[in-house]
Amino acid sequence: MSAPQSAAARRTVLKGAAALAGAAGAAATLAACSPGTSSGGSTSATPAAPVNLGAAAEVPVGGSKLYRNEKLIVHCPAEGQYTAFSAQCTHAGCVLDKIVAGHGNCPCHGSRFEAATGKVVQGPATDPLPSVPVRAEGGKLIAG
């Protein structure tokens, strides 16, 4: 092979390698946005077994608390009453990272949900957070 043909062949191989690397990167990015990947693979909103969330008093009356490790938001509309929702975004499955002004925030794409109702207040999510059963028992909150 002559020097110009050899250089052209090298460029072709390098372009092919760059295209493969780009495709692999795009696949990884898309996988990161698919439900279940950022949540450890679980797509179910309801815990498989009862989960002890700790003291019921940690959720203020009229307020909400994010239990990020358990992927739950608990709201207390009145003394002794509790509602709970999955804290896993319905858009891409990311776990909400904080509650600000009564809204749960998704750090991945900016969706926001009412902590009291689970309703979407800002997209790209279009579906509300799923409800999760919760009860107060012996001063503790039990979800699932």
mmCIF file of C-alpha atoms in Angstrom:
data_model
loop_
_atom_site.group_PDB
_atom_site.id
_atom_site.type_symbol
_atom_site.label_atom_id
_atom_site.label_comp_id
_atom_site.label_asym_id
_atom_site.label_seq_id
_atom_site.Cartn_x
_atom_site.Cartn_y
_atom_site.Cartn_z
ATOM 1 C CA MET A 1 0.000 0.000 0.000
ATOM 2 C CA SER A 2 1.315 3.483 -0.824
ATOM 3 C CA ALA A 3 1.617 6.204 1.812
ATOM 4 C CA PRO A 4 -1.518 8.151 0.644
ATOM 5 C CA GLN A 5 -3.631 4.958 0.580
ATOM 6 C CA SER A 6 -2.288 3.953 3.988
ATOM 7 C CA ALA A 7 -3.191 7.353 5.511
ATOM 8 C CA ALA A 8 -6.680 7.188 3.982
ATOM 9 C CA ALA A 9 -7.205 3.674 5.385
ATOM 10 C CA ARG A 10 -6.096 4.868 8.848
ATOM 11 C CA ARG A 11 -8.575 7.762 8.688
ATOM 12 C CA THR A 12 -11.375 5.371 7.744
ATOM 13 C CA VAL A 13 -10.553 3.085 10.678
ATOM 14 C CA LEU A 14 -10.349 6.041 13.069
ATOM 15 C CA LYS A 15 -13.692 7.452 11.859
ATOM 16 C CA GLY A 16 -15.297 4.029 12.378
ATOM 17 C CA ALA A 17 -13.871 3.759 15.901
ATOM 18 C CA ALA A 18 -15.114 7.277 16.736
ATOM 19 C CA ALA A 19 -18.590 6.410 15.445
ATOM 20 C CA LEU A 20 -18.682 3.251 17.595
ATOM 21 C CA ALA A 21 -17.573 5.172 20.671
ATOM 22 C CA GLY A 22 -20.257 7.807 20.044
ATOM 23 C CA ALA A 23 -22.941 5.141 19.653
ATOM 24 C CA ALA A 24 -21.859 3.450 22.879
ATOM 25 C CA GLY A 25 -21.979 6.790 24.718
ATOM 26 C CA ALA A 26 -25.455 7.531 23.365
ATOM 27 C CA ALA A 27 -26.686 4.102 24.445
ATOM 28 C CA ALA A 28 -25.335 4.652 27.958
ATOM 29 C CA THR A 29 -27.026 8.066 28.142
ATOM 30 C CA LEU A 30 -30.359 6.654 27.013
ATOM 31 C CA ALA A 31 -30.070 3.803 29.499
ATOM 32 C CA ALA A 32 -29.527 6.330 32.291
ATOM 33 C CA CYS A 33 -32.877 7.920 31.404
ATOM 34 C CA SER A 34 -34.868 4.713 31.287
ATOM 35 C CA PRO A 35 -37.105 3.756 34.207
ATOM 36 C CA GLY A 36 -35.452 1.602 36.816
ATOM 37 C CA THR A 37 -31.813 2.341 36.091
ATOM 38 C CA SER A 38 -31.319 5.184 38.536
ATOM 39 C CA SER A 39 -33.452 3.475 41.118
ATOM 40 C CA GLY A 40 -31.521 0.253 41.474
ATOM 41 C CA GLY A 41 -33.665 -1.610 38.950
ATOM 42 C CA SER A 42 -36.951 -1.531 40.856
ATOM 43 C CA THR A 43 -39.893 0.010 39.039
ATOM 44 C CA SER A 44 -42.521 -0.729 41.724
ATOM 45 C CA ALA A 45 -43.700 2.222 43.804
ATOM 46 C CA THR A 46 -44.921 0.101 46.705
ATOM 47 C CA PRO A 47 -42.318 -1.513 48.953
ATOM 48 C CA ALA A 48 -42.352 -5.322 48.706
ATOM 49 C CA ALA A 49 -42.339 -5.580 52.518
ATOM 50 C CA PRO A 50 -43.390 -3.109 55.231
ATOM 51 C CA VAL A 51 -40.800 -0.364 55.730
ATOM 52 C CA ASN A 52 -40.313 1.362 59.092
ATOM 53 C CA LEU A 53 -39.741 5.042 58.306
ATOM 54 C CA GLY A 54 -39.108 6.085 61.912
ATOM 55 C CA ALA A 55 -40.952 8.488 64.170
ATOM 56 C CA ALA A 56 -44.243 9.809 62.834
ATOM 57 C CA ALA A 57 -43.476 13.102 64.598
ATOM 58 C CA GLU A 58 -40.691 13.732 62.044
ATOM 59 C CA VAL A 59 -43.351 14.651 59.468
ATOM 60 C CA PRO A 60 -44.760 18.052 60.473
ATOM 61 C CA VAL A 61 -48.521 18.621 60.409
ATOM 62 C CA GLY A 62 -49.264 20.361 57.106
ATOM 63 C CA GLY A 63 -45.844 19.378 55.783
ATOM 64 C CA SER A 64 -43.992 16.605 54.033
ATOM 65 C CA LYS A 65 -40.806 14.641 54.418
ATOM 66 C CA LEU A 66 -38.686 12.948 51.770
ATOM 67 C CA TYR A 67 -37.320 9.511 52.654
ATOM 68 C CA ARG A 68 -34.840 9.362 49.784
ATOM 69 C CA ASN A 69 -33.243 6.000 50.674
ATOM 70 C CA GLU A 70 -36.685 4.404 50.856
ATOM 71 C CA LYS A 71 -37.842 6.327 47.732
ATOM 72 C CA LEU A 72 -40.904 7.726 49.517
ATOM 73 C CA ILE A 73 -42.532 11.063 50.314
ATOM 74 C CA VAL A 74 -44.858 11.228 53.322
ATOM 75 C CA HIS A 75 -47.310 14.091 53.848
ATOM 76 C CA CYS A 76 -49.235 14.876 57.042
ATOM 77 C CA PRO A 77 -52.387 16.873 56.197
ATOM 78 C CA ALA A 78 -53.666 16.769 59.815
ATOM 79 C CA GLU A 79 -52.570 15.395 63.176
ATOM 80 C CA GLY A 80 -52.321 11.598 62.933
ATOM 81 C CA GLN A 81 -53.186 11.456 59.207
ATOM 82 C CA TYR A 82 -50.570 10.488 56.612
ATOM 83 C CA THR A 83 -50.391 9.980 52.877
ATOM 84 C CA ALA A 84 -47.404 8.614 51.017
ATOM 85 C CA PHE A 85 -46.188 8.588 47.436
ATOM 86 C CA SER A 86 -43.339 7.025 45.570
ATOM 87 C CA ALA A 87 -40.402 9.446 45.331
ATOM 88 C CA GLN A 88 -39.364 7.886 42.031
ATOM 89 C CA CYS A 89 -40.005 10.276 39.120
ATOM 90 C CA THR A 90 -42.571 8.966 36.653
ATOM 91 C CA HIS A 91 -40.612 10.418 33.730
ATOM 92 C CA ALA A 92 -37.324 8.541 33.912
ATOM 93 C CA GLY A 93 -37.244 6.802 37.276
ATOM 94 C CA CYS A 94 -34.806 9.093 39.085
ATOM 95 C CA VAL A 95 -35.316 9.474 42.831
ATOM 96 C CA LEU A 96 -36.458 12.921 43.945
ATOM 97 C CA ASP A 97 -33.723 14.777 45.808
ATOM 98 C CA LYS A 98 -35.517 17.403 47.908
ATOM 99 C CA ILE A 99 -38.791 19.079 48.782
ATOM 100 C CA VAL A 100 -38.896 22.847 48.261
ATOM 101 C CA ALA A 101 -42.026 24.931 48.893
ATOM 102 C CA GLY A 102 -44.151 21.782 49.038
ATOM 103 C CA HIS A 103 -42.839 20.377 45.756
ATOM 104 C CA GLY A 104 -40.673 17.282 45.295
ATOM 105 C CA ASN A 105 -37.849 17.915 42.835
ATOM 106 C CA CYS A 106 -36.398 15.472 40.315
ATOM 107 C CA PRO A 107 -32.690 16.226 39.838
ATOM 108 C CA CYS A 108 -32.442 14.481 36.454
ATOM 109 C CA HIS A 109 -34.740 16.506 34.204
ATOM 110 C CA GLY A 110 -36.461 19.048 36.471
ATOM 111 C CA SER A 111 -39.891 17.491 36.974
ATOM 112 C CA ARG A 112 -41.671 18.718 40.100
ATOM 113 C CA PHE A 113 -44.510 17.100 42.026
ATOM 114 C CA GLU A 114 -46.865 18.310 44.775
ATOM 115 C CA ALA A 115 -45.663 16.529 47.910
ATOM 116 C CA ALA A 116 -49.220 16.529 49.329
ATOM 117 C CA THR A 117 -50.906 14.900 46.314
ATOM 118 C CA GLY A 118 -48.209 13.482 44.031
ATOM 119 C CA LYS A 119 -49.555 15.586 41.127
ATOM 120 C CA VAL A 120 -47.172 16.879 38.465
ATOM 121 C CA VAL A 121 -46.598 20.644 38.692
ATOM 122 C CA GLN A 122 -43.749 20.813 36.161
ATOM 123 C CA GLY A 123 -42.722 18.376 33.416
ATOM 124 C CA PRO A 124 -41.327 16.605 31.556
ATOM 125 C CA ALA A 125 -43.154 14.038 33.750
ATOM 126 C CA THR A 126 -46.840 13.732 32.844
ATOM 127 C CA ASP A 127 -47.996 11.058 35.314
ATOM 128 C CA PRO A 128 -48.454 11.715 39.053
ATOM 129 C CA LEU A 129 -46.415 9.915 41.679
ATOM 130 C CA PRO A 130 -48.051 6.615 42.640
ATOM 131 C CA SER A 131 -49.707 6.430 46.032
ATOM 132 C CA VAL A 132 -48.162 4.131 48.644
ATOM 133 C CA PRO A 133 -50.024 2.825 51.697
ATOM 134 C CA VAL A 134 -48.738 4.263 54.980
ATOM 135 C CA ARG A 135 -49.931 4.033 58.573
ATOM 136 C CA ALA A 136 -48.864 5.264 61.988
ATOM 137 C CA GLU A 137 -48.287 2.423 64.438
ATOM 138 C CA GLY A 138 -46.868 2.868 67.926
ATOM 139 C CA GLY A 139 -45.602 6.347 67.071
ATOM 140 C CA LYS A 140 -43.774 5.095 63.971
ATOM 141 C CA LEU A 141 -44.638 5.329 60.280
ATOM 142 C CA ILE A 142 -44.886 2.064 58.360
ATOM 143 C CA ALA A 143 -45.079 2.169 54.558
ATOM 144 C CA GLY A 144 -46.097 -0.651 52.270
#
